[in-house]
Short mmCIF file of C-alpha atoms and ligand atoms in Angstrom, two decimals:
data_model
loop_
_atom_site.label_atom_id
_atom_site.label_comp_id
_atom_site.label_asym_id
_atom_site.label_seq_id
_atom_site.Cartn_x
_atom_site.Cartn_y
_atom_site.Cartn_z
CA MET A 18 -2.28 25.98 -15.05
CA SER A 19 -0.83 29.29 -16.07
CA ALA A 20 0.33 31.76 -13.47
CA PRO A 21 -1.94 34.70 -12.41
CA LEU A 22 -1.52 37.76 -14.58
CA ASP A 23 0.50 40.66 -13.37
CA ASP A 24 -0.95 44.16 -13.61
CA GLY A 25 0.95 45.04 -16.84
CA ALA A 26 -0.14 41.89 -18.71
CA LEU A 27 -3.75 42.31 -17.63
CA ALA A 28 -3.74 45.89 -18.69
CA SER A 29 -2.44 45.08 -22.29
CA LEU A 30 -4.94 42.14 -22.61
CA VAL A 31 -7.71 44.49 -21.62
CA SER A 32 -6.80 47.15 -24.05
CA GLU A 33 -6.25 44.55 -26.88
CA ALA A 34 -9.80 43.18 -26.10
CA LEU A 35 -11.28 46.73 -26.08
CA LEU A 36 -9.79 47.47 -29.53
CA GLY A 37 -11.26 44.09 -30.67
CA ILE A 38 -14.69 45.02 -29.30
CA GLU A 39 -14.69 48.53 -31.11
CA ALA A 40 -13.55 46.84 -34.33
CA GLN A 41 -16.78 44.84 -34.48
CA GLU A 42 -19.02 45.98 -37.50
CA HIS A 43 -21.83 43.54 -36.94
CA LEU A 44 -23.81 42.29 -33.93
CA SER A 45 -23.14 38.69 -34.92
CA GLY A 46 -19.31 39.25 -34.71
CA LEU A 47 -19.64 41.14 -31.47
CA ASP A 48 -21.61 38.28 -29.88
CA GLU A 49 -18.92 35.80 -30.92
CA LEU A 50 -16.21 37.89 -29.47
CA ALA A 51 -18.08 38.39 -26.23
CA SER A 52 -18.52 34.68 -25.65
CA ARG A 53 -14.86 34.07 -26.53
CA LEU A 54 -13.95 36.61 -23.82
CA ARG A 55 -15.98 34.77 -21.29
CA GLY A 56 -15.20 31.25 -22.64
CA LYS A 57 -12.96 28.55 -20.92
CA ASP A 58 -10.02 29.51 -22.95
CA SER A 59 -10.24 33.26 -22.35
CA PRO A 60 -7.04 34.59 -20.64
CA PHE A 61 -9.26 36.48 -18.24
CA ILE A 62 -11.01 33.24 -17.17
CA LEU A 63 -7.91 31.31 -17.05
CA ALA A 64 -6.44 34.08 -14.80
CA ARG A 65 -9.37 34.03 -12.51
CA ARG A 66 -9.15 30.10 -12.23
CA SER A 67 -5.50 30.44 -11.30
CA LEU A 68 -6.06 32.90 -8.46
CA GLY A 69 -5.92 30.03 -6.11
CA GLN A 70 -2.17 29.75 -6.70
CA ILE A 71 -1.68 33.00 -4.91
CA GLU A 72 -0.81 32.16 -1.45
CA ASP A 73 -1.08 35.63 0.07
CA LEU A 74 -4.70 36.24 0.95
CA GLU A 75 -4.62 40.00 0.39
CA GLU A 76 -2.67 39.65 -2.75
CA ARG A 77 -5.24 37.00 -3.89
CA LYS A 78 -8.08 39.38 -3.12
CA ALA A 79 -6.49 42.23 -4.95
CA ALA A 80 -5.57 40.08 -8.02
CA GLY A 81 -9.17 38.74 -7.98
CA ALA A 82 -10.61 42.23 -7.87
CA ARG A 83 -8.40 43.26 -10.83
CA VAL A 84 -9.53 40.33 -13.05
CA GLY A 85 -13.14 40.98 -11.93
CA ALA A 86 -12.88 44.60 -12.84
CA ALA A 87 -11.27 43.79 -16.19
CA LEU A 88 -14.08 41.39 -17.03
CA GLU A 89 -16.71 44.06 -16.05
CA GLN A 90 -14.89 46.69 -18.13
CA LEU A 91 -15.08 44.42 -21.10
CA SER A 92 -18.68 43.52 -20.82
CA ALA A 93 -19.61 47.11 -20.31
CA ALA A 94 -17.62 47.86 -23.63
CA VAL A 95 -19.48 45.07 -25.33
CA GLU A 96 -22.84 46.40 -24.26
CA GLU A 97 -21.92 49.98 -25.45
CA ARG A 98 -20.65 48.64 -28.79
CA ARG A 99 -23.86 46.56 -29.03
CA ALA A 100 -26.09 49.59 -28.61
CA ALA A 101 -24.20 51.52 -31.23
CA LEU A 102 -24.28 48.56 -33.65
CA MET A 103 -28.00 48.19 -33.17
CA VAL A 104 -28.52 51.84 -34.10
CA LEU A 105 -26.49 51.43 -37.17
CA GLU A 106 -28.08 48.24 -38.33
CA ARG A 107 -31.60 49.59 -37.86
CA ALA A 108 -30.70 52.60 -39.92
CA ALA A 109 -29.16 50.37 -42.66
CA GLN A 110 -32.43 48.22 -42.49
CA LEU A 111 -34.62 51.36 -42.93
CA GLU A 112 -32.49 52.48 -45.86
CA ALA A 113 -32.75 49.09 -47.49
CA ASP A 114 -36.50 49.08 -47.01
CA ARG A 115 -37.04 52.60 -48.27
CA LEU A 116 -39.05 53.01 -51.61
CA ASP A 117 -38.03 55.90 -53.67
CA LEU A 118 -41.10 56.60 -55.80
CA THR A 119 -39.33 59.30 -57.79
CA GLU A 120 -36.37 56.94 -58.78
CA LEU A 121 -35.91 56.42 -62.43
CA VAL A 122 -35.63 52.72 -63.01
CA PRO A 123 -33.00 51.81 -65.53
CA ARG A 124 -34.50 50.45 -68.93
CA SER A 125 -32.76 47.15 -68.50
CA VAL A 126 -34.56 46.24 -65.26
CA ARG A 127 -37.91 47.54 -66.27
CA VAL A 128 -40.71 45.07 -66.86
CA PRO A 129 -41.68 45.52 -70.56
CA LEU A 130 -45.27 46.94 -70.57
CA GLY A 131 -45.79 47.86 -74.13
CA ARG A 132 -46.45 51.52 -75.10
CA GLY A 133 -49.89 51.33 -76.37
CA GLN A 134 -51.05 53.23 -79.55
CA THR A 135 -53.89 55.02 -81.10
CA HIS A 136 -56.78 52.83 -82.25
CA LEU A 137 -56.73 51.91 -85.96
CA VAL A 138 -59.89 53.87 -86.58
CA THR A 139 -58.41 56.93 -85.00
CA GLN A 140 -55.25 56.40 -87.12
CA THR A 141 -57.42 56.14 -90.24
CA ARG A 142 -59.52 59.16 -89.33
CA ARG A 143 -56.37 61.30 -88.95
CA SER A 144 -54.77 60.30 -92.29
CA LEU A 145 -58.17 60.85 -94.04
CA GLU A 146 -58.32 64.33 -92.52
CA GLU A 147 -54.81 64.94 -93.50
CA VAL A 148 -55.65 64.12 -97.25
CA PHE A 149 -58.62 66.40 -97.24
CA VAL A 150 -56.79 69.19 -95.39
CA ALA A 151 -54.19 69.13 -98.19
CA MET A 152 -56.95 69.47 -100.62
CA GLY A 153 -58.12 72.76 -98.93
CA PHE A 154 -60.85 71.35 -96.72
CA VAL A 155 -61.36 72.23 -93.06
CA VAL A 156 -62.39 69.72 -90.35
CA HIS A 157 -65.59 70.18 -88.36
CA GLU A 158 -67.24 67.97 -85.80
CA GLY A 159 -70.95 67.71 -84.83
CA PRO A 160 -72.92 66.26 -81.99
CA GLU A 161 -73.55 62.45 -81.81
CA VAL A 162 -76.94 62.96 -80.18
CA GLU A 163 -79.28 64.76 -82.69
CA THR A 164 -82.84 65.84 -83.05
CA ASP A 165 -85.10 64.34 -85.72
CA TRP A 166 -84.83 67.75 -87.59
CA TYR A 167 -81.07 67.51 -88.06
CA ASN A 168 -80.86 63.72 -88.70
CA PHE A 169 -83.80 63.46 -90.93
CA GLU A 170 -86.08 66.43 -91.82
CA ALA A 171 -83.56 69.04 -92.81
CA LEU A 172 -81.92 66.34 -94.94
CA ASN A 173 -85.17 65.98 -96.85
CA ILE A 174 -86.28 62.85 -95.05
CA PRO A 175 -89.73 63.71 -93.64
CA PRO A 176 -91.60 61.54 -91.07
CA GLY A 177 -92.76 58.27 -92.66
CA HIS A 178 -90.23 58.55 -95.59
CA PRO A 179 -89.21 55.12 -96.70
CA ALA A 180 -85.53 56.07 -96.43
CA ARG A 181 -85.88 56.17 -92.64
CA ASP A 182 -86.06 52.30 -92.79
CA MET A 183 -82.31 52.03 -93.36
CA TYR A 184 -81.44 54.43 -90.58
CA ASP A 185 -82.97 52.66 -87.57
CA THR A 186 -81.34 53.77 -84.31
CA MET A 187 -81.63 54.36 -80.51
CA TYR A 188 -83.92 56.98 -79.32
CA VAL A 189 -83.24 59.16 -76.28
CA ASP A 190 -86.07 60.24 -73.94
CA LEU A 191 -85.02 63.65 -72.61
CA GLY A 192 -88.68 64.78 -72.00
CA LEU A 193 -88.41 67.43 -74.78
CA PRO A 194 -90.89 68.10 -77.32
CA GLU A 195 -88.48 67.13 -80.22
CA THR A 196 -87.53 63.55 -80.92
CA VAL A 197 -83.96 62.89 -79.87
CA LEU A 198 -81.74 60.13 -81.30
CA LEU A 199 -78.20 58.84 -81.63
CA ARG A 200 -77.22 60.07 -85.19
CA THR A 201 -77.30 57.41 -87.99
CA HIS A 202 -74.90 59.27 -90.18
CA THR A 203 -72.60 62.31 -90.28
CA SER A 204 -74.82 64.13 -92.76
CA PRO A 205 -76.61 66.10 -89.98
CA THR A 206 -73.28 67.97 -89.39
CA GLN A 207 -73.84 69.51 -92.86
CA ILE A 208 -76.90 71.12 -91.47
CA HIS A 209 -75.13 72.53 -88.45
CA LEU A 210 -72.38 73.83 -90.58
CA LEU A 211 -74.60 75.43 -93.22
CA GLU A 212 -76.75 77.10 -90.53
CA ALA A 213 -73.59 78.48 -88.82
CA ALA A 214 -72.34 79.71 -92.27
CA VAL A 215 -75.64 81.52 -92.98
CA ALA A 216 -75.81 82.96 -89.47
CA HIS A 217 -72.15 84.29 -89.73
CA GLY A 218 -72.03 84.97 -93.34
CA THR A 219 -69.17 82.56 -93.90
CA LEU A 220 -70.29 80.94 -97.13
CA PRO A 221 -68.58 79.34 -99.09
CA VAL A 222 -67.76 76.10 -97.06
CA HIS A 223 -65.32 73.29 -97.98
CA ALA A 224 -65.43 70.99 -95.04
CA VAL A 225 -65.02 67.33 -93.97
CA MET A 226 -66.88 66.21 -90.88
CA PRO A 227 -65.68 62.88 -89.21
CA GLY A 228 -67.48 61.26 -86.29
CA ARG A 229 -69.11 58.30 -84.65
CA CYS A 230 -72.53 57.05 -85.82
CA TYR A 231 -75.07 54.42 -84.57
CA ARG A 232 -77.56 52.14 -86.24
CA LEU A 233 -79.54 49.08 -85.14
CA ASP A 234 -77.39 46.80 -87.25
CA THR A 235 -76.38 43.19 -86.24
CA PRO A 236 -72.52 43.13 -86.23
CA ASP A 237 -71.14 41.12 -89.12
CA ALA A 238 -68.03 41.15 -91.35
CA ARG A 239 -68.83 44.44 -92.79
CA HIS A 240 -71.19 46.26 -90.20
CA LEU A 241 -70.89 47.47 -86.80
CA PRO A 242 -73.73 49.04 -84.86
CA VAL A 243 -71.36 51.80 -83.72
CA PHE A 244 -69.26 52.96 -86.55
CA HIS A 245 -67.58 56.07 -88.02
CA GLN A 246 -68.09 58.12 -91.01
CA ILE A 247 -66.54 61.08 -92.70
CA GLU A 248 -68.75 63.56 -94.39
CA GLY A 249 -67.75 66.04 -96.96
CA LEU A 250 -69.43 69.26 -98.09
CA VAL A 251 -68.62 71.95 -100.71
CA VAL A 252 -71.02 74.77 -101.10
CA ASP A 253 -70.08 77.70 -103.36
CA LYS A 254 -71.26 79.47 -106.54
CA GLY A 255 -70.98 77.47 -109.72
CA ILE A 256 -70.06 74.01 -108.11
CA THR A 257 -70.82 71.08 -110.56
CA PHE A 258 -70.95 67.41 -110.62
CA GLY A 259 -67.51 67.42 -112.40
CA ASP A 260 -66.09 69.05 -109.16
CA LEU A 261 -67.49 66.23 -107.14
CA ALA A 262 -66.05 63.57 -109.42
CA GLY A 263 -62.75 65.27 -109.48
CA VAL A 264 -62.50 65.42 -105.59
CA ILE A 265 -63.43 61.83 -105.17
CA GLU A 266 -60.85 60.63 -107.76
CA THR A 267 -58.20 62.96 -106.25
CA PHE A 268 -58.90 61.59 -102.74
CA THR A 269 -59.04 57.99 -103.79
CA ALA A 270 -55.60 58.08 -105.40
CA ALA A 271 -54.08 60.20 -102.54
CA TYR A 272 -55.35 57.82 -99.82
CA PHE A 273 -55.26 54.34 -101.39
CA GLY A 274 -52.48 54.86 -103.97
CA PRO A 275 -52.38 55.75 -107.65
CA GLU A 276 -53.31 52.40 -108.95
CA ILE A 277 -56.78 52.59 -107.14
CA HIS A 278 -59.41 54.52 -108.95
CA SER A 279 -62.94 55.74 -108.24
CA ARG A 280 -66.27 55.46 -110.20
CA LEU A 281 -69.71 56.88 -109.59
CA ARG A 282 -72.84 54.83 -110.05
CA PRO A 283 -76.36 56.34 -110.09
CA ALA A 284 -78.06 55.98 -106.61
CA TYR A 285 -80.61 57.58 -104.53
CA PHE A 286 -80.27 59.66 -101.36
CA PRO A 287 -83.09 62.19 -100.31
CA PHE A 288 -80.56 64.88 -99.58
CA THR A 289 -78.62 64.96 -102.92
CA GLU A 290 -79.90 65.19 -106.50
CA PRO A 291 -78.56 63.61 -108.56
CA SER A 292 -76.96 61.09 -106.19
CA ALA A 293 -74.38 58.41 -106.80
CA GLU A 294 -72.67 55.58 -104.85
CA PHE A 295 -68.91 55.92 -105.16
CA GLU A 296 -66.85 52.82 -105.64
CA ILE A 297 -63.10 52.18 -105.63
CA THR A 298 -60.95 49.58 -107.33
CA CYS A 299 -61.02 46.54 -105.07
CA THR A 300 -57.84 46.83 -102.91
CA ILE A 301 -57.75 43.06 -102.38
CA CYS A 302 -57.49 42.04 -106.05
CA HIS A 303 -56.72 45.37 -107.65
CA GLY A 304 -59.68 45.19 -110.04
CA GLU A 305 -59.12 41.46 -111.19
CA GLY A 306 -62.25 40.34 -109.39
CA CYS A 307 -62.29 38.33 -106.16
CA ARG A 308 -64.65 37.07 -103.34
CA THR A 309 -64.51 40.43 -101.40
CA CYS A 310 -65.63 42.47 -104.51
CA SER A 311 -68.15 39.78 -105.71
CA ARG A 312 -66.00 39.39 -108.83
CA THR A 313 -66.72 42.97 -109.96
CA GLY A 314 -63.36 44.50 -109.25
CA TRP A 315 -64.98 47.28 -107.39
CA ILE A 316 -65.86 48.03 -103.85
CA GLU A 317 -68.60 50.44 -102.59
CA LEU A 318 -67.13 53.06 -100.18
CA GLY A 319 -69.83 55.59 -99.82
CA GLY A 320 -72.50 57.97 -101.16
CA CYS A 321 -72.34 61.38 -102.67
CA GLY A 322 -74.25 63.78 -105.00
CA MET A 323 -75.14 67.44 -105.65
CA VAL A 324 -76.84 69.03 -102.55
CA ASP A 325 -80.59 68.80 -103.05
CA PRO A 326 -82.31 72.29 -103.20
CA ALA A 327 -84.70 71.12 -100.30
CA VAL A 328 -81.55 71.05 -98.11
CA PHE A 329 -80.54 74.52 -99.12
CA GLU A 330 -84.07 75.79 -98.44
CA ALA A 331 -84.07 74.12 -95.03
CA VAL A 332 -81.15 76.12 -93.93
CA GLY A 333 -82.01 79.28 -95.77
CA ILE A 334 -79.74 79.32 -98.71
CA ASP A 335 -80.99 80.24 -102.18
CA PRO A 336 -80.42 77.32 -104.47
CA ALA A 337 -80.52 79.64 -107.50
CA GLU A 338 -77.50 81.34 -106.10
CA TYR A 339 -75.39 78.52 -104.54
CA SER A 340 -74.71 74.97 -105.52
CA GLY A 341 -72.71 72.23 -103.90
CA PHE A 342 -71.85 68.62 -103.52
CA ALA A 343 -71.64 66.33 -100.49
CA PHE A 344 -70.27 62.85 -99.80
CA GLY A 345 -70.09 60.52 -96.91
CA PHE A 346 -68.33 57.24 -96.34
CA GLY A 347 -67.21 54.81 -93.54
CA ILE A 348 -63.88 55.33 -91.82
CA ASP A 349 -63.92 51.79 -90.55
CA ARG A 350 -64.58 50.53 -94.05
CA CYS A 351 -61.48 52.58 -95.22
CA ALA A 352 -59.35 50.98 -92.55
CA GLN A 353 -60.74 47.61 -93.55
CA MET A 354 -59.83 48.09 -97.19
CA ARG A 355 -56.50 49.60 -96.62
CA HIS A 356 -55.27 46.97 -94.16
CA GLY A 357 -57.12 43.99 -95.76
CA ILE A 358 -59.09 43.27 -92.49
CA ALA A 359 -61.48 40.43 -93.42
CA ASP A 360 -63.95 40.94 -90.49
CA MET A 361 -64.64 44.47 -89.18
CA ARG A 362 -65.49 43.05 -85.83
CA ALA A 363 -61.79 42.72 -85.23
CA LEU A 364 -61.71 46.54 -84.80
CA VAL A 365 -63.64 46.32 -81.55
CA GLU A 366 -62.84 42.95 -80.12
CA ASN A 367 -59.63 44.10 -78.42
CA ASP A 368 -57.64 41.09 -79.31
CA LEU A 369 -54.01 42.05 -78.64
CA ARG A 370 -52.82 39.67 -81.39
CA PHE A 371 -54.75 41.90 -83.76
CA ALA A 372 -53.87 45.24 -82.22
CA ARG A 373 -50.21 44.55 -81.90
CA GLN A 374 -49.93 44.35 -85.72
CA LEU A 375 -51.11 47.92 -86.24
N1 DAH B 425 -75.33 59.71 -95.10
C1 DAH B 425 -75.30 58.58 -96.09
C2 DAH B 425 -75.36 57.38 -95.34
O1 DAH B 425 -74.87 57.26 -94.25
C3 DAH B 425 -74.09 58.77 -97.05
C4 DAH B 425 -74.19 59.89 -97.89
C5 DAH B 425 -74.70 59.79 -99.12
C6 DAH B 425 -73.58 61.08 -97.47
C7 DAH B 425 -74.72 60.79 -99.96
C8 DAH B 425 -73.56 62.13 -98.31
C9 DAH B 425 -74.22 62.04 -99.65
O2 DAH B 425 -73.13 63.46 -97.99
O3 DAH B 425 -74.25 63.13 -100.42
O4 DAH B 425 -75.91 56.42 -95.88
#
């Protein structure tokens, strides 16, 4: 057994141990050191055990008291360090748990979410508008909920007219004296525009009017019950059918490309006279003839014609003074033709495999 420590040796062991306690950075290290200081190999414990070797009673008591005081001093220092480390570790834990919601996460660790994009119909509407704006047209929008007057009567489709058959839609009960319905085409916007032009004295008009339309159609490869049209209207003095044909051809080449042409075929619409259907070179076979165009090489895009005098009269314009042409065609149909979409229902099915290609 080693000899009991003298004063100097004990003091230097104490200060060495105190430095060791202060140097601890973590609670686990501190606990380890504390148990080593109280363990059977600790110089303090060895010293206490060897107290019995001191023969003089007073001296033995005094030495015992010094070793006891040293151990107490060390355990007080351990407790003090423990309290300080607990404060530090708690603060570090809080810092680690903190969420900084303003923090910019570097691109490399971001979960790729995809950026999204405008719908193909919106893209198509915008590029159609661009083509017409470049040709000198302005863009107007009209309401999707219309009265019978705007959707039919002012367009020369009186109640009971057979043309109403192809424009079946949803009717809205607002408790009003007029019949209110979801518009079946963008042509009623012509009436709003002409009424405003008469009221404000802003004739002539050169406008295109895009928007959503509704019909009680069963969805199939070429029809949707909710669809989009773009309407065109030019009203001025001395407008002829030649102007109409020129605008349609210019538009067709500008939008579909110079190898795609237009042609007009006689048709009937109550609001134009004469009326025509306009067709473009089939964009699938470029006029060769294929299944999509029923081997004709042509695809119907919309209707057009010279504004019927009855329409001018409905809005208070003198048909002897003004003439004009109108046209209307499907925006969805344009998207279908330009992007070779076999089935139009793909536009509304939200299948990401389709949407991501656009
Ligand atoms: N509104 C017609 C339809 O949806 C299309 C149309 C035909 C519009 C001739 C016109 C036009 O402006 O002149 O069936």
